[in-house]
PDB file of C-alpha atoms in Angstrom:
ATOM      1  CA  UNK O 274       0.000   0.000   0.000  1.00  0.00           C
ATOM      2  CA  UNK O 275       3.194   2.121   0.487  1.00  0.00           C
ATOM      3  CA  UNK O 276       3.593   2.299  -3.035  1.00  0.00           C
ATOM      4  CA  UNK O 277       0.101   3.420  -3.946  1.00  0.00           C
ATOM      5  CA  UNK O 278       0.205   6.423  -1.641  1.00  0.00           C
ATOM      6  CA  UNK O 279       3.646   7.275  -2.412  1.00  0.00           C
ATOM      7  CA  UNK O 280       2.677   7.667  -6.288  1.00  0.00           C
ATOM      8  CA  UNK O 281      -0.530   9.706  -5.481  1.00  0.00           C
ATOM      9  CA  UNK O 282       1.406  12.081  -3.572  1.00  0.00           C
ATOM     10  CA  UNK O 283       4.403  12.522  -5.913  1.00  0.00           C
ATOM     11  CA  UNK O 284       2.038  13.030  -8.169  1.00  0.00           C
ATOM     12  CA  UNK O 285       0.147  15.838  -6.492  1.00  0.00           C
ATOM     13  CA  UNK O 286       3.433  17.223  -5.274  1.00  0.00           C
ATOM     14  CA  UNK O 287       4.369  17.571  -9.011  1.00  0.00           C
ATOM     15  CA  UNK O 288       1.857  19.186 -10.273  1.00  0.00           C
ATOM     16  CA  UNK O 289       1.631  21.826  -7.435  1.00  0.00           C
ATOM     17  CA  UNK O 290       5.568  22.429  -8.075  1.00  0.00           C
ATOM     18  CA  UNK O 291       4.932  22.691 -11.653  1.00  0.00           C
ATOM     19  CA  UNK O 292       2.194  25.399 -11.273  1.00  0.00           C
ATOM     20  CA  UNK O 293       4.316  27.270  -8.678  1.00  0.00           C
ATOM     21  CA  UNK O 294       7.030  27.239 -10.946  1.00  0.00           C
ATOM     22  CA  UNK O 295       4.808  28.995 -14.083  1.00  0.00           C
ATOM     23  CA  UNK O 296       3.276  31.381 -11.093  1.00  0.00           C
ATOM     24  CA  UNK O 297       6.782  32.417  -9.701  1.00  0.00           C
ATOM     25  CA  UNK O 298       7.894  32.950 -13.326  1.00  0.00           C
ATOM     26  CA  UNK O 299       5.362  35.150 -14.142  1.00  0.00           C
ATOM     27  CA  UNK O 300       5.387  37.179 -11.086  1.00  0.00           C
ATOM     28  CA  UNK O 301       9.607  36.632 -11.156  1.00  0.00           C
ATOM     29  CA  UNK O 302       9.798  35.468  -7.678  1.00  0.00           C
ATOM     30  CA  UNK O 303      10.839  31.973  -7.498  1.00  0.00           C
ATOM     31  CA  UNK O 304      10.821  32.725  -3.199  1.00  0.00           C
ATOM     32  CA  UNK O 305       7.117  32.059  -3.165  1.00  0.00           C
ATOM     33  CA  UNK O 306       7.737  28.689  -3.117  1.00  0.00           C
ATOM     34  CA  UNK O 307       8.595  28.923   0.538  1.00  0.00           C
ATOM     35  CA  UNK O 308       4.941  29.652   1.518  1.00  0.00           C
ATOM     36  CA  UNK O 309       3.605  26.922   0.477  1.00  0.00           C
ATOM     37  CA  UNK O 310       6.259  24.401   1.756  1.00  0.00           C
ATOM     38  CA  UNK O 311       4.132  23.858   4.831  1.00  0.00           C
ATOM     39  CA  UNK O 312       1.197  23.663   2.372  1.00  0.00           C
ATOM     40  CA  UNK O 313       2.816  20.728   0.156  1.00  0.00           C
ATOM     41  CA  UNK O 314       3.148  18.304   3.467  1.00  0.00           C
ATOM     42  CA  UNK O 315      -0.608  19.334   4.015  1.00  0.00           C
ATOM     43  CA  UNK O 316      -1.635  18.065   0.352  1.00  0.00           C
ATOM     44  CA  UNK O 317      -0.016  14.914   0.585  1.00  0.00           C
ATOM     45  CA  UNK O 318      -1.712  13.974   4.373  1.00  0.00           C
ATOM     46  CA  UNK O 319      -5.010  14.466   2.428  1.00  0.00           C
ATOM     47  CA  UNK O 320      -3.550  12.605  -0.316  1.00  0.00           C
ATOM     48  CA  UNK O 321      -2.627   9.667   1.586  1.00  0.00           C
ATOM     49  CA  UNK O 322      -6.289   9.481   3.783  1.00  0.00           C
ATOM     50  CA  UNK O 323      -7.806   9.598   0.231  1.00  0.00           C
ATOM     51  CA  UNK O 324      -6.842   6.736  -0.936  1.00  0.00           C
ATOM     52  CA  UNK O 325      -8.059   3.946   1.738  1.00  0.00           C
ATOM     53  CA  UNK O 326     -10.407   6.293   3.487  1.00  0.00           C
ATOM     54  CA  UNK O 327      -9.315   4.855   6.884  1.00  0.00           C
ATOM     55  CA  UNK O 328      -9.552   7.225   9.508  1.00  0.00           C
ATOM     56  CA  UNK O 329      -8.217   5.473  12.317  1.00  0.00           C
ATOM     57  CA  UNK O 330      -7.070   7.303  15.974  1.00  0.00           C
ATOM     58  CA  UNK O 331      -3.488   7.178  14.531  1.00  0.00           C
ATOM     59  CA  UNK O 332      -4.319   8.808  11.519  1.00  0.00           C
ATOM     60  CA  UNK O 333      -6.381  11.285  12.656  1.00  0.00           C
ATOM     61  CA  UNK O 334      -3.493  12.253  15.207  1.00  0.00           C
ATOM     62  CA  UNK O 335      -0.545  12.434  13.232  1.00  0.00           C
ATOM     63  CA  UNK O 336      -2.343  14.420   9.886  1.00  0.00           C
ATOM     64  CA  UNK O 337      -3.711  16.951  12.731  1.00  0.00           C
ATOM     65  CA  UNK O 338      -0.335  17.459  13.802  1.00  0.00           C
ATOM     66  CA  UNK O 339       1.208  17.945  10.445  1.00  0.00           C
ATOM     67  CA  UNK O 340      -1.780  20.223   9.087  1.00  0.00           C
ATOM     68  CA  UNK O 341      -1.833  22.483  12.453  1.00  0.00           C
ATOM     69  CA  UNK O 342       2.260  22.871  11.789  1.00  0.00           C
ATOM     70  CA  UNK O 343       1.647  23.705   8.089  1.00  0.00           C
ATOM     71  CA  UNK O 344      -0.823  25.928   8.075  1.00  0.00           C
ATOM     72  CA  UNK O 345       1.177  28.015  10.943  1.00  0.00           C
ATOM     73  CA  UNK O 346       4.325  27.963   8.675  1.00  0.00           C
ATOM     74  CA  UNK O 347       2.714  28.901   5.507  1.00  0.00           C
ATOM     75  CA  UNK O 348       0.500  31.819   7.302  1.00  0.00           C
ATOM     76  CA  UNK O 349       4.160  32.865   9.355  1.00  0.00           C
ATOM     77  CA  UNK O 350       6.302  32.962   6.146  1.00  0.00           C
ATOM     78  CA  UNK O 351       3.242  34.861   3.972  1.00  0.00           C
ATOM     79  CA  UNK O 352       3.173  37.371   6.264  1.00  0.00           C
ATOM     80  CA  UNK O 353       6.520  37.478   7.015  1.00  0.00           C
ATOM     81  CA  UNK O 354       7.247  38.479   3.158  1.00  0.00           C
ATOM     82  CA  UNK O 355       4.176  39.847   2.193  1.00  0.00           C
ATOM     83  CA  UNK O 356       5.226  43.438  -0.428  1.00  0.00           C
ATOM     84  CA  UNK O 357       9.203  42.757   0.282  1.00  0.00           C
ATOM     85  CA  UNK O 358       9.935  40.992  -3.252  1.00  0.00           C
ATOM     86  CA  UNK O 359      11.704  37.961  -3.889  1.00  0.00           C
ATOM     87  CA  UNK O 360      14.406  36.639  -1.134  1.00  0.00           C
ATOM     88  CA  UNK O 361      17.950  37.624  -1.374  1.00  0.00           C
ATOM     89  CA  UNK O 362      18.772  34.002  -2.016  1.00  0.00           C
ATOM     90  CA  UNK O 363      16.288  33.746  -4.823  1.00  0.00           C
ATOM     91  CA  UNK O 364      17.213  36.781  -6.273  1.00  0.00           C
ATOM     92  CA  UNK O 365      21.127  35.866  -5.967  1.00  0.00           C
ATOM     93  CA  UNK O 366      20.680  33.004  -8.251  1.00  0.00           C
ATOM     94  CA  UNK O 367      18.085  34.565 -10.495  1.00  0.00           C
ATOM     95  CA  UNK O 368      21.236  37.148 -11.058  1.00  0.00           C
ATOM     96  CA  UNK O 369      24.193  34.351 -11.173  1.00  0.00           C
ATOM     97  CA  UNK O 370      23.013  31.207 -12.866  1.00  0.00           C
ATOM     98  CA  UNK O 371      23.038  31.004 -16.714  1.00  0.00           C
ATOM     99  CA  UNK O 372      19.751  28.750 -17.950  1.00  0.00           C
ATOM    100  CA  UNK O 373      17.759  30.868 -15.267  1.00  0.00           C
ATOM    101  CA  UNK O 374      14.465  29.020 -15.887  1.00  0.00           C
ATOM    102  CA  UNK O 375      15.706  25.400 -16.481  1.00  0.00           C
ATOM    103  CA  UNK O 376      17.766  25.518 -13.225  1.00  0.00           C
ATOM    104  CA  UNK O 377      14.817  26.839 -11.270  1.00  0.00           C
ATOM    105  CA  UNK O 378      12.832  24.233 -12.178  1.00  0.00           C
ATOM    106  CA  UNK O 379      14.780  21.392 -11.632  1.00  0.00           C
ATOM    107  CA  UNK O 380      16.656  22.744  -8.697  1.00  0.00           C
ATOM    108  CA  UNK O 381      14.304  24.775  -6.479  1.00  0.00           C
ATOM    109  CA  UNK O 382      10.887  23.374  -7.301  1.00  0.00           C
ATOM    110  CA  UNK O 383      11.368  19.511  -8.314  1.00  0.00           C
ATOM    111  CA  UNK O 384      14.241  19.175  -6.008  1.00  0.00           C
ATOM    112  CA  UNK O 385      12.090  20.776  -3.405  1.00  0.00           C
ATOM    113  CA  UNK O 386       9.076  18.424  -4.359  1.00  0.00           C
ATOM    114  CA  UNK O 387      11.798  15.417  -3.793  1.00  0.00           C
ATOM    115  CA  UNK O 388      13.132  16.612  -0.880  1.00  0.00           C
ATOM    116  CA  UNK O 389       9.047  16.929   0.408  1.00  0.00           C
ATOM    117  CA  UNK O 390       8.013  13.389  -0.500  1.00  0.00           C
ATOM    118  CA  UNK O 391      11.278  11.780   1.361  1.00  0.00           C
ATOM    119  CA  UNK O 392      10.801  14.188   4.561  1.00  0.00           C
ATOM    120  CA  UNK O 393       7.340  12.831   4.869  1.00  0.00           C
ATOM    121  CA  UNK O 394       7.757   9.169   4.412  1.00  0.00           C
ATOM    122  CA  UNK O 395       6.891   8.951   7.944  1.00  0.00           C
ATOM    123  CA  UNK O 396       3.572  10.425   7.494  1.00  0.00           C
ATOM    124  CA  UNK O 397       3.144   8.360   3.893  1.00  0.00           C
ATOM    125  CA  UNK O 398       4.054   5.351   5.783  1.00  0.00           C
ATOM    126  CA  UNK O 399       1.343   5.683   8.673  1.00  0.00           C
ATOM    127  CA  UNK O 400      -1.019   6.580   5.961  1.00  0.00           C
ATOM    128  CA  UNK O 401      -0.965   3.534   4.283  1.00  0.00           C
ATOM    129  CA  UNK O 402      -0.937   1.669   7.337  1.00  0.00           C
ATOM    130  CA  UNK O 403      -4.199  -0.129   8.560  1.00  0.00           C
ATOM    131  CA  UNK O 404      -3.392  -0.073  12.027  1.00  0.00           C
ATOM    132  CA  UNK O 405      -4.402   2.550  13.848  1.00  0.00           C
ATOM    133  CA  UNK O 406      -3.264   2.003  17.870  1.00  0.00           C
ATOM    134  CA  UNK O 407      -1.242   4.396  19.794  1.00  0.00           C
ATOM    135  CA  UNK O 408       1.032   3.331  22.383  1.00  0.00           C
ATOM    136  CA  UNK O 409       4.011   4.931  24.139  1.00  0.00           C
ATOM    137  CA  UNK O 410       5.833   5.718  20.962  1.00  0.00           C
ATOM    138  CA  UNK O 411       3.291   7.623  19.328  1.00  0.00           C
ATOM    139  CA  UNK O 412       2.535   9.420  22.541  1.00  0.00           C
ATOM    140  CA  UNK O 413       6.795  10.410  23.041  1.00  0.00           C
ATOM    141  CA  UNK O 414       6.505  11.128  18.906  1.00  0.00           C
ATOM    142  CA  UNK O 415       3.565  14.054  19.929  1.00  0.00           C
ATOM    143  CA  UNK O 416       5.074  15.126  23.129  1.00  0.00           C
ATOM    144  CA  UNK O 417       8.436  16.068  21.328  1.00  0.00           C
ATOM    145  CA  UNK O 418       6.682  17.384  18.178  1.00  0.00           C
ATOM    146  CA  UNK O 419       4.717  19.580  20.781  1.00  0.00           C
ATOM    147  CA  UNK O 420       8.312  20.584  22.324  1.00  0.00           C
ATOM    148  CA  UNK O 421       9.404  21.455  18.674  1.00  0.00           C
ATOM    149  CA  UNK O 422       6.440  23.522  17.814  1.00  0.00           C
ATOM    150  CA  UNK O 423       6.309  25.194  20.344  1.00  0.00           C
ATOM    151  CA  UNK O 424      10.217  26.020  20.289  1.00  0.00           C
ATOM    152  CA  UNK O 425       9.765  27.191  16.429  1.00  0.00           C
ATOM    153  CA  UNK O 426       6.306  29.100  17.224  1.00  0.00           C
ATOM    154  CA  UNK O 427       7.684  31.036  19.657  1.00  0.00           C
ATOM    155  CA  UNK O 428      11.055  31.664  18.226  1.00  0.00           C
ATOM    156  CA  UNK O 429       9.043  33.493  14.945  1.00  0.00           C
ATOM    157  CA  UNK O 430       6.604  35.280  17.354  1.00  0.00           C
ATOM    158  CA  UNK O 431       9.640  36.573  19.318  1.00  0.00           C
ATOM    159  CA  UNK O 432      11.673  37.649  16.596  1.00  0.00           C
ATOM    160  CA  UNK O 433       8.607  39.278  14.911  1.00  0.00           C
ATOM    161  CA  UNK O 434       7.539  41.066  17.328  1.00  0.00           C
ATOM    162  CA  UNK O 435      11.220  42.249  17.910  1.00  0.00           C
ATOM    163  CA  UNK O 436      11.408  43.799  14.011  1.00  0.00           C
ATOM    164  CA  UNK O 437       8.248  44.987  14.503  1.00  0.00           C
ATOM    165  CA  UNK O 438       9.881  47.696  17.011  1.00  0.00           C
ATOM    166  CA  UNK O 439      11.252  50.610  14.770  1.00  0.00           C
ATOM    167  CA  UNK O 440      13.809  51.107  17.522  1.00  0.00           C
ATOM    168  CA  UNK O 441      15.006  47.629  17.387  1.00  0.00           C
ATOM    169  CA  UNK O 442      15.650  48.215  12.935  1.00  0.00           C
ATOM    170  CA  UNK O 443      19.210  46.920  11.899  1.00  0.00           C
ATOM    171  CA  UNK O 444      19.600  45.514  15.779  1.00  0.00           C
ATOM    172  CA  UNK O 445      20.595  42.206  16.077  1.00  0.00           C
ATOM    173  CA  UNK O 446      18.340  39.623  17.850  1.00  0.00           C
ATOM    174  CA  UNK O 447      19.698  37.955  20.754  1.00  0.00           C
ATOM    175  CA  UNK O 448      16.831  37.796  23.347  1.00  0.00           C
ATOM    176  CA  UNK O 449      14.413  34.878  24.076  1.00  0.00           C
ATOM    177  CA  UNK O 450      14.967  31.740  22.582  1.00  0.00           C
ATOM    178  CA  UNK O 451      17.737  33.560  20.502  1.00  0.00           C
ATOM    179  CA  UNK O 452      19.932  33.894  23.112  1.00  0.00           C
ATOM    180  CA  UNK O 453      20.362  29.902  23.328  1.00  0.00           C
ATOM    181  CA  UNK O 454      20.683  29.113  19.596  1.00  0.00           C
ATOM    182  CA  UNK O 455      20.809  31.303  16.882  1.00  0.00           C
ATOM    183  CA  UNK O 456      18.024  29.589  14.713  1.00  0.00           C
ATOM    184  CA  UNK O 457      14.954  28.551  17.060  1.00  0.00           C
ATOM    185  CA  UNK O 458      12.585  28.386  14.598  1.00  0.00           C
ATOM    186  CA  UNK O 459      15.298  26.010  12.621  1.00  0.00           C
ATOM    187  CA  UNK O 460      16.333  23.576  15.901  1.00  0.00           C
ATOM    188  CA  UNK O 461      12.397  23.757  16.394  1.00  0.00           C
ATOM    189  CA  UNK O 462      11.673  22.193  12.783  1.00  0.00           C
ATOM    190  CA  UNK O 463      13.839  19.454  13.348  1.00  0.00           C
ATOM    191  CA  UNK O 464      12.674  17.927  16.657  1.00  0.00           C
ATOM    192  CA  UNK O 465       8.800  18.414  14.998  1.00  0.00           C
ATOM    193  CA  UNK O 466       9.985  15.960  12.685  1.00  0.00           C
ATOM    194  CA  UNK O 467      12.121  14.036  14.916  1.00  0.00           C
ATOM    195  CA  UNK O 468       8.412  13.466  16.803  1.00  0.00           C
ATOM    196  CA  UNK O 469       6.884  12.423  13.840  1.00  0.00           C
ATOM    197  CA  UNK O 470       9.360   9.998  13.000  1.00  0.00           C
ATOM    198  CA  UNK O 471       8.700   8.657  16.061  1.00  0.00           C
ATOM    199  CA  UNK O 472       4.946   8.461  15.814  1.00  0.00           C
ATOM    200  CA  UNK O 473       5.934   6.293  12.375  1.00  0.00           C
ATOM    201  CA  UNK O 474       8.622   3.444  14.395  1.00  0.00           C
ATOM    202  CA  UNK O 475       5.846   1.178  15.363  1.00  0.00           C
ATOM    203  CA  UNK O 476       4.822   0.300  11.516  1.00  0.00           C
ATOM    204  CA  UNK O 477       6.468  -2.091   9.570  1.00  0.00           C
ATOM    205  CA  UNK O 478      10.098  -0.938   8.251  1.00  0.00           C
ATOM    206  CA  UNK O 479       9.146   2.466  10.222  1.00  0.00           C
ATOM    207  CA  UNK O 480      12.351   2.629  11.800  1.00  0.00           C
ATOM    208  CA  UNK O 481      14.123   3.398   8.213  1.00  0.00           C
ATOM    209  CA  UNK O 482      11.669   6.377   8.254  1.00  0.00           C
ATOM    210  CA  UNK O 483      14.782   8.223  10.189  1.00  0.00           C
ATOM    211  CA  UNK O 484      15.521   9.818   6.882  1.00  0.00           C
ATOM    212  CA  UNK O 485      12.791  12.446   7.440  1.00  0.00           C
ATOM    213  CA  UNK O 486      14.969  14.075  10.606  1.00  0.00           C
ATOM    214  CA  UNK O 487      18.265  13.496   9.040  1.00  0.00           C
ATOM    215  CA  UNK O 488      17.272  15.097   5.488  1.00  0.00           C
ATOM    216  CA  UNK O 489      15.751  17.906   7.692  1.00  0.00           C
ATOM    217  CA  UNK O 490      18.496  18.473   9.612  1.00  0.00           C
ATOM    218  CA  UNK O 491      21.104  18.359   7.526  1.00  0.00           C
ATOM    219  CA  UNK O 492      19.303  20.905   4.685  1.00  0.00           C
ATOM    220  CA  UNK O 493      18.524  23.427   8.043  1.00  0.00           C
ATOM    221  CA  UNK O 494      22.258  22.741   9.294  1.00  0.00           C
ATOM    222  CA  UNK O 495      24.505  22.308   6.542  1.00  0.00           C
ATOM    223  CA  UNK O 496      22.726  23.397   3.416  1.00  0.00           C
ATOM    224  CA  UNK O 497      19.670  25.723   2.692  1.00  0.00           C
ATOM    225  CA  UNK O 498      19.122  27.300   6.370  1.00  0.00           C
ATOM    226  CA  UNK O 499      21.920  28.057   8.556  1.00  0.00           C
ATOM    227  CA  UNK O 500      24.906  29.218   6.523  1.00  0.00           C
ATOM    228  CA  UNK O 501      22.890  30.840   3.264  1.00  0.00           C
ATOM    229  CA  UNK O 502      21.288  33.005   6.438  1.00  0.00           C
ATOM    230  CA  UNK O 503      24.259  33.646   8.147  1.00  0.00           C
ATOM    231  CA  UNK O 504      26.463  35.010   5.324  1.00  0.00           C
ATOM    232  CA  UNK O 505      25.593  37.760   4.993  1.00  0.00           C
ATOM    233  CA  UNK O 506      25.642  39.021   8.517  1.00  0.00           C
ATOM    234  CA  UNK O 507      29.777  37.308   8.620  1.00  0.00           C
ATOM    235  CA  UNK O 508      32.351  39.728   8.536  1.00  0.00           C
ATOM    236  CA  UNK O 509      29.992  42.400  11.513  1.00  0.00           C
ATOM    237  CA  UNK O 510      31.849  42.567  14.960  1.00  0.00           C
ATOM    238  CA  UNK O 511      28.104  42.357  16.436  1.00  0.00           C
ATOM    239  CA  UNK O 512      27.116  39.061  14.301  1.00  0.00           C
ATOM    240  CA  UNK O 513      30.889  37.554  15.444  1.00  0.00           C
ATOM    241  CA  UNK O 514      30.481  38.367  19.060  1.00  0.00           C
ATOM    242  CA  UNK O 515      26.809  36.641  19.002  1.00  0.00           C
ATOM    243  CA  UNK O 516      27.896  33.743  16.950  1.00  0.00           C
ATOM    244  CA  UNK O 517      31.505  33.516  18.906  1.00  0.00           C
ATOM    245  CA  UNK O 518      28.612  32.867  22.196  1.00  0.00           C
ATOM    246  CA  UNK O 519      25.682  31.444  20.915  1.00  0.00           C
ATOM    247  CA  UNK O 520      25.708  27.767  19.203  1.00  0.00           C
ATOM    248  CA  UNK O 521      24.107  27.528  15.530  1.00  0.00           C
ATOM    249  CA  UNK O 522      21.866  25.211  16.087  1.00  0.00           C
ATOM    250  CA  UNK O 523      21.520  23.066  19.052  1.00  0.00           C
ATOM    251  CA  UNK O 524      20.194  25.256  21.998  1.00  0.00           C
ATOM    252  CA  UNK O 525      22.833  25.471  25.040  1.00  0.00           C
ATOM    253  CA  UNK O 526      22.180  27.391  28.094  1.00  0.00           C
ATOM    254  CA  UNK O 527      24.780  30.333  28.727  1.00  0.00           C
ATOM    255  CA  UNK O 528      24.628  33.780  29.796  1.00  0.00           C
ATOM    256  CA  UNK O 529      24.911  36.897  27.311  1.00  0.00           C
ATOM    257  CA  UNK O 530      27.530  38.955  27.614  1.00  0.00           C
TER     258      UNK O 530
END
């Protein structure tokens, strides 16, 4: 059955990549992808309950979990962006890379719609699962995607309402959560999927589902998050002094100077 509701949801996830791709062209900014990342792991839960149309106690917990943390990306980054143009990273390779609209297709919204499907193999997997029990690993799986959502929730809400504050414009953020790591809302997306995982263990080959949190943390550590963020604050005695203090990633508890 693992097969059936992977196709159906690569298959959704390409078309909705496809039609981003012809929107972002149109309105040349490929950064809108980002809003509906959270959006894209919503379409395939409701892919995979479509297909048996078992709604068992399982099911029902682990799509709520992934909708509720979906819908509160996509609305975060939306309004987060909303009238400030395409990304600096977008626009960096929409200046740089020769074959502009090949490139974008194949490496920001299919390699995106990859990277998607194999992140939520966990959730594909309980999908196509007919049993629908919870026992202690599904209950540890919520608890720490609760720890993680809330870490990432509040992170965004902190650092919002810190920009928001005209006095607080081209001050760097190093209260709250920031003061522990330097990307809450990043640290916070990996344990959510770290729970989920988790929730996916007791199913058949579920253990192998470990991919999700690995992919996740290595694109937020090593490739697409942390260090295309960071480089452009390197080089600013105020960004050193933070970063020289405050760990990347991994939250560790340590007084500000």
């Amino acid at each position: 059955m693992f097969k059936e509701h992977f196709t159906l949801a690569a298959l959704l996830i390409f078309c909705m990549m496809s039609f981003l791709f012809l929107l972002a062209t149109m309105k040349k900014d490929n950064s809108i992808i980002d809003i509906f990342w959270g959006i894209g792991f919503i379409l395939i839960c409701f892919s995979g309950l479509m297909v048996d149309q078992v709604y068992t106690a399982k099911h029902i917990l682990l799509n709520s979990l992934v909708v509720i943390w979906g819908l509160r990306l996509s609305m975060h980054i939306y309004f987060r962006n909303r009238g400030k143009g395409e990304d600096f990273r977008y626009r960096n390779w929409r200046e740089t890379w020769t074959l502009f609209l090949l490139r974008s297709y194949l490496q920001i919204f299919m390699l995106q719609g990859a990277l998607m499907l194999i992140i939520a193999s966990p959730v594909i997997l309980v999908n196509s699962s007919p049993d629908g029990s919870i026992g202690f690993p599904e209950i540890m799986g919520t608890l720490i995607f609760l720890f993680g959502f809330l870490f990432e929730s509040i992170g965004d809400y902190q650092l919002r309402k810190f920009r928001q504050n005209p006095a607080n414009n081209g001050v760097l953020m190093t209260k709250g959560l920031w003061k522990f790591t330097r990307h809450p809302n990043y640290f916070g997306e990996f344990i959510v999927w770290t729970g989920i995982w988790l929730i996916a263990i007791p199913e058949v080959d579920g253990f192998f589902t470990i991919i999700s949190p690995v992919i996740m943390f290595i694109l937020l550590r090593y490739v697409s998050g942390v260090p295309m963020l960071e480089k452009k604050y390197q080089g600013k005695a105020e960004w050193e002094e933070y970063a020289a203090l405050v760990p990347p990633f991994f939250p560790r508890i340590r007084k500000m100077k």
